[in-house]
Amino acid sequence: MQAKAFMRDMILSELEDIVGVENVSTGDSEMLAYGVDYFWIGRMWADRGQKLPVPEFVVRPKSAEEISRLLKVANYYKIPVHTWGGGSGSQGGALAMAGGITLDTKRMNKLIEIDEKSRTITAEAGMVFQQLEWYANERGYSCMHIPSCLTCGTVGGALAHRGIGIMSSKYGKIDDQCLQMEIVLPNGDIIETLPVPKHAAGPDLNQIFIGSEGTLGIITKATFKLFEQPESRQFRAFMFPNLTEGLAAGRDIMQKIKPSIMRLYDEAETTSIIKKIIDVEEKGNFMNVALEGIRRIVDIEMEILCEICEKHGGRDMGSEYGERWYDNRITFFYPGHIMDIPQMFGTMDTVSDYKNAEKIYWAMKNAIESNFPGVRFIAHCSHWYEWGTMIYDRFILDTPPQDPDEAIRLHNQIWNTGVRAAMANGGVINDHHGIGLKLSRLMKEQYGPAMQVFEGLKKSLDPNGIMNPYKLGL
Amino acid sequence: MLSQIAQKHADACRFCWMCRHLCPVGLQTGKEANTPRAKGLQLSLTQRGSASFDANMAEGMYECLLCDACTNDCVTGFEPPLYIREARTQAMVEDIAPAPVVQVLDNIERTGNIYGEEKPTFPSKDNAEVLLYVGEVAACRVPQLAEAYMRLLDKAGISYMTLEQEPPSGAMLGDLIGFTQEVQDQGAACVKALDASGADTVIVLDSYDAAVMRQRWPEWGLSAKAQIITATAFLDQLVQEGKLKLRSLNQTATYHDDSRAARTLQEFEPPRALLAAAGIALSEMFLHRDLAKCCGSSLANAYMPQITLLTAQGRWHDALRTQAQLLVTTCPQSMELLGRAVPQDMELIDLYTLLERACE
Ligand SMILES: Cc1cc2nc3c(=O)[nH]c(=O)nc-3n(C[C@H](O)[C@H](O)[C@H](O)COP(=O)(O)OP(=O)(O)OC[C@H]3O[C@@H](n4cnc5c(N)ncnc54)[C@H](O)[C@@H]3O)c2cc1C
Ligand code: SF4
Ligand code: SF4
């Protein structure tokens, strides 16, 4: 016992030697801040007085070099390292489930370069994404990665779980927007991906680390595309008679034009959340579309949009509803508007091709509502691709069990049921929130024997298994 | 430990990530504990009995500038400074406040100011209708700002007085220990002194004092007989009335709104009008007016100078991205803080010294 305590002090002084005494924390109260991320179970634990999963040490490095030295120490002592950006991830990905070290990246928040010639921006990975966007805005550009967690998630966090913003249908996901990265490997080596992402020099190194959720290394720097601010952004809302027509319209729109925002709500969400916010008092499937860019082009796109929606029975509701939604888009996430404890809830964001999308929606809805009485299921499609869409399906239970163990059991059963229904019908486990702790157990079911590719990578890059244990099925 | 209302606010923040991007301390220290969410979470856990309010937590409650950037962002109207101030009261009651904080409290108790020094006095006329309330930071650390302001009043033909024994307004102590009875007593003594002066207008140099006088005193049932006006607003009136004539300096500057002027008093236009009147082209920082990033307060500087050096550097970083090489502020505390970290090729000046140049 005494020997262990002595080792703790030795390790602490090694960590302090690397990042400075003021950038290592061990205080019990400070650790609490790292014991809860946006994952429902973490919040429930905090609410019900359960012990929180906290690390023993928090380190706040300032550079890739410091991270490199930290990982060498962690590897020597075989101490787990959990990377924490903003802690705003909803999958429990940043929680220190194995104790050890939490590496908070937020001191690594420098802007490195804005290259107006190539239209790129490079920053350290601990920068809050809003700050990166402001730097771009100062020069008249935008990164066009505008998620609802813009003000809380970091650059590294967005990359680590393959995040997405509300403009994704036109400007892409974070994995489309990122051009290059610097990564510190678990053994402390600092590597850079190739200067540009399109090449024929083997598999795409970027895409190995994007989405790796801190299990294969720590992203320390990233370069993104910059876009000119659009000359015009125009909204239009439609009410479709049913989901089938709404989805078909969405597909046709993606084939012909590129909306930035396109959101199609199921009837349950149209008549609940949407009704509250934009005051639409009718049944059907509400769709809100934004077109943007050069005004002349947008005007033409608008004509095409209206033609497509009319063809699919979408009633034109004009621009006002979309504008109102846009003005309120952040309000949804503040206390009092967003779902919160004591409710139990989860967002299953499934992604699939158009052929399966509606089938998956009904399969998930039926599986959840029939197996779990009292659980509501609502959904919308808010990220569209040429070949398919993301179904942002949420379950809500107003009065979950009080007992934390029972609550976890029910929570996981609902998740298993919903996700398995999606996978059985051709859907993919997650579109943009990532896997984390929440879905870790389902990764093998999703990938089957293909999982060995990730396991092989993990084994060779992180032989001691110190990087973010229990996450991503690794 | 917390009042019901403070608990409600802490409970709202505990699982909310929305406003952290504006927290000057969080941004500079990179500590998760320095986010409104973390402070709300910690206190809500203590309220539920699953964590104890210990010295480590108390220390975290002092790593906040009470700048209200979070409050200002909050769409649903929650105010982290409300529970952070109450936690500070508790830290004092339980005797677990950090030693440097206790040292500052001792300074205030001994001398009435955070520095623990005798406060310098300024020349004064008897029975003037206007009283200039200098405040401890301008008096002790930035006297040139106060003196420049007085010369501007002279130039405008305004007869003014100052108090030989200027009592504290309660601003500093209120930020240090929360709005306790002791703080309200300080406010009451200050009201008494202002009333006794017979002035019908009190010009306040430091927006932290102005904010407590205008916002808190009425809440505590205190009201001075005189009208209370900020130094900048008063000067703006003088220029508008033609009592102070300014020539064009033909320069470019950026302007730093301090957090109390920006968010408590919501006073953005008078300094900008004065800059315009002196022919100063304004190159605004990206975060300005009510979004302005706090550079640190003199109180925080007195007990955590390493962190306030970082927050001052954070604000300079914003200024460096403007077209200006001159940063102007009206706030004595900002002069003290930003003065610690002036980057090469940048100049820091208080508005009154600058306006004096425009009077020559
Ligand atoms: C209010 C709110 C709205 C949201 N809206 C959206 C949305 O619109 N779109 C969306 O995609 N997501 C959204 N999310 C969830 C999203 O997962 C996170 O908000 C965010 O992108 C995660 O970033 P973070 O820095 O907080 O990461 P964290 O939560 O700190 O970490 C997430 C995962 O990434 C890993 N990680 C973090 N930084 C690094 C790094 N530098 N290198 C390697 N691994 C790292 C962590 O170990 C963890 O596994 C929302 C969350 C909230 C709270
Ligand atoms: S002040 Fe408002 S926005 Fe900030 S954490 Fe609290 S509830 Fe969220
Ligand atoms: S008052 Fe200012 S320093 Fe304190 S938590 Fe809010 S934003 Fe941060």
XYZ file of N, CA and C in Angstrom, chain B residues 275-352:
234
model
N -14.424 58.737 -28.536
C -13.338 58.398 -29.472
C -13.613 59.025 -30.837
N -14.861 58.950 -31.269
C -15.214 59.525 -32.572
C -15.000 61.036 -32.541
N -15.380 61.658 -31.410
C -15.231 63.115 -31.308
C -13.761 63.520 -31.360
N -12.886 62.629 -30.934
C -11.447 62.944 -30.970
C -10.801 62.432 -32.260
N -11.615 62.097 -33.240
C -11.090 61.680 -34.551
C -10.364 60.350 -34.511
N -10.778 59.476 -33.609
C -10.150 58.149 -33.533
C -10.994 57.161 -34.334
N -10.372 56.571 -35.324
C -11.084 55.525 -36.071
C -11.014 54.243 -35.255
N -12.152 53.596 -35.096
C -12.211 52.426 -34.223
C -12.059 51.147 -35.032
N -11.125 50.326 -34.630
C -11.007 48.993 -35.231
C -11.401 48.018 -34.123
N -12.629 47.556 -34.194
C -13.168 46.787 -33.062
C -12.557 45.394 -32.979
N -12.405 44.920 -31.752
C -12.046 43.524 -31.558
C -13.275 42.689 -31.898
N -13.048 41.425 -32.255
C -14.177 40.593 -32.669
C -15.214 40.503 -31.546
N -14.745 40.320 -30.324
C -15.679 40.287 -29.197
C -15.670 41.666 -28.555
N -16.713 42.428 -28.777
C -16.762 43.760 -28.187
C -18.166 44.046 -27.670
N -18.322 45.218 -27.112
C -19.568 45.583 -26.427
C -19.945 44.488 -25.421
N -21.187 43.990 -25.462
C -21.582 43.062 -24.399
C -20.887 41.711 -24.494
N -20.206 41.456 -25.597
C -19.492 40.174 -25.724
C -18.017 40.276 -25.299
N -17.603 41.481 -24.901
C -16.172 41.703 -24.631
C -15.607 40.683 -23.648
N -14.396 40.227 -23.943
C -13.731 39.249 -23.077
C -13.044 40.007 -21.935
N -13.290 39.575 -20.724
C -12.707 40.238 -19.561
C -11.198 39.983 -19.515
N -10.442 41.043 -19.176
C -8.984 40.877 -19.136
C -8.505 40.522 -17.736
N -9.434 40.461 -16.792
C -9.037 40.183 -15.399
C -9.463 41.351 -14.544
N -9.710 41.130 -13.282
C -10.059 42.244 -12.391
C -8.904 42.480 -11.429
N -8.869 43.681 -10.864
C -7.784 43.985 -9.917
C -7.880 43.109 -8.677
N -9.111 42.792 -8.309
C -9.285 41.924 -7.140
C -8.677 40.543 -7.419
N -9.054 39.958 -8.553
C -8.519 38.638 -8.902
C -7.003 38.706 -9.037
N -6.539 39.814 -9.571
C -5.097 40.002 -9.739
C -4.378 39.995 -8.392
N -5.094 40.470 -7.375
C -4.465 40.544 -6.053
C -4.284 39.150 -5.439
N -5.147 38.193 -5.815
C -4.979 36.876 -5.193
C -4.580 35.758 -6.165
N -4.703 35.993 -7.489
C -4.232 34.937 -8.421
C -3.546 35.589 -9.628
N -2.413 36.268 -9.356
C -1.750 37.026 -10.434
C -1.302 36.169 -11.617
N -1.037 34.869 -11.385
C -0.597 34.041 -12.532
C -1.746 33.882 -13.518
N -2.953 33.719 -12.988
C -4.108 33.515 -13.885
C -4.518 34.820 -14.545
N -4.456 35.926 -13.816
C -4.857 37.190 -14.450
C -3.835 37.638 -15.493
N -2.595 37.178 -15.348
C -1.631 37.476 -16.424
C -2.099 36.772 -17.709
N -2.581 35.559 -17.544
C -3.083 34.810 -18.711
C -4.318 35.477 -19.305
N -5.232 35.941 -18.445
C -6.460 36.550 -18.994
C -6.135 37.877 -19.687
N -5.159 38.608 -19.135
C -4.746 39.858 -19.804
C -4.140 39.528 -21.164
N -3.317 38.512 -21.195
C -2.707 38.104 -22.483
C -3.795 37.675 -23.472
N -4.831 37.031 -22.953
C -5.942 36.590 -23.809
C -6.616 37.771 -24.493
N -6.779 38.856 -23.746
C -7.429 40.025 -24.349
C -6.498 40.732 -25.337
N -5.214 40.777 -25.011
C -4.266 41.371 -25.954
C -4.241 40.577 -27.261
N -4.418 39.289 -27.132
C -4.425 38.444 -28.322
C -5.563 38.882 -29.264
N -6.685 39.260 -28.671
C -7.807 39.770 -29.492
C -7.427 41.096 -30.138
N -6.792 41.964 -29.349
C -6.447 43.307 -29.851
C -5.432 43.217 -30.986
N -4.539 42.262 -30.877
C -3.482 42.135 -31.892
C -4.038 41.788 -33.277
N -5.228 41.266 -33.324
C -5.798 40.894 -34.622
C -6.602 42.032 -35.261
N -6.609 43.212 -34.615
C -7.294 44.364 -35.221
C -6.262 45.164 -36.036
N -6.737 46.239 -36.639
C -5.844 47.101 -37.427
C -5.105 48.090 -36.522
N -5.438 48.101 -35.234
C -4.931 49.157 -34.355
C -3.652 48.759 -33.641
N -2.875 49.783 -33.315
C -1.700 49.530 -32.464
C -1.877 50.207 -31.111
N -3.067 50.765 -30.939
C -3.374 51.488 -29.708
C -4.620 50.873 -29.101
N -4.537 50.507 -27.827
C -5.718 49.964 -27.152
C -6.159 50.966 -26.094
N -7.427 51.351 -26.180
C -7.961 52.361 -25.264
C -8.961 51.705 -24.331
N -8.938 52.126 -23.079
C -9.967 51.671 -22.150
C -10.269 52.797 -21.163
N -11.434 52.724 -20.558
C -11.752 53.721 -19.529
C -11.582 53.118 -18.144
N -11.298 51.850 -18.075
C -11.380 51.112 -16.817
C -10.024 51.071 -16.108
N -9.947 51.609 -14.906
C -8.674 51.577 -14.178
C -8.176 50.146 -13.960
N -9.123 49.221 -13.737
C -8.712 47.835 -13.491
C -8.104 47.240 -14.755
N -8.714 47.551 -15.899
C -8.148 47.062 -17.165
C -6.778 47.680 -17.403
N -6.612 48.936 -16.993
C -5.285 49.556 -17.145
C -4.256 48.789 -16.320
N -4.658 48.424 -15.107
C -3.721 47.686 -14.259
C -3.410 46.315 -14.873
N -4.457 45.636 -15.331
C -4.289 44.268 -15.825
C -3.592 44.228 -17.182
N -4.141 44.978 -18.125
C -3.553 44.953 -19.477
C -2.139 45.514 -19.444
N -1.920 46.420 -18.513
C -0.578 47.007 -18.357
C 0.475 45.962 -18.013
N 0.056 44.828 -17.518
C 1.019 43.770 -17.162
C 1.520 42.997 -18.383
N 0.855 43.183 -19.516
C 1.172 42.270 -20.628
C 1.186 42.977 -21.984
N 1.556 44.263 -22.011
C 1.496 44.994 -23.291
C 2.444 44.350 -24.306
N 1.914 43.904 -25.436
C 2.806 43.285 -26.426
C 3.670 44.331 -27.121
N 4.750 43.845 -27.692
C 5.626 44.737 -28.455
C 4.814 45.416 -29.551
N 5.118 46.669 -29.823
C 4.452 47.440 -30.890
C 3.006 47.796 -30.567
N 2.545 47.539 -29.365
C 1.187 47.981 -28.994
C 1.323 49.017 -27.883
N 0.337 49.911 -27.848
C 0.332 50.915 -26.784
C -0.998 50.819 -26.048
N -0.924 50.965 -24.749
C -2.134 50.959 -23.919
C -2.324 52.358 -23.367
N -3.532 52.865 -23.491
C -3.761 54.219 -22.984
C -5.172 54.306 -22.415
N -5.325 55.101 -21.363
C -6.687 55.307 -20.882
C -7.333 56.413 -21.702
N -8.627 56.336 -21.820
C -9.360 57.259 -22.697
C -9.125 58.719 -22.308
N -8.988 58.963 -20.997
C -8.918 60.357 -20.544
C -7.577 60.981 -20.915
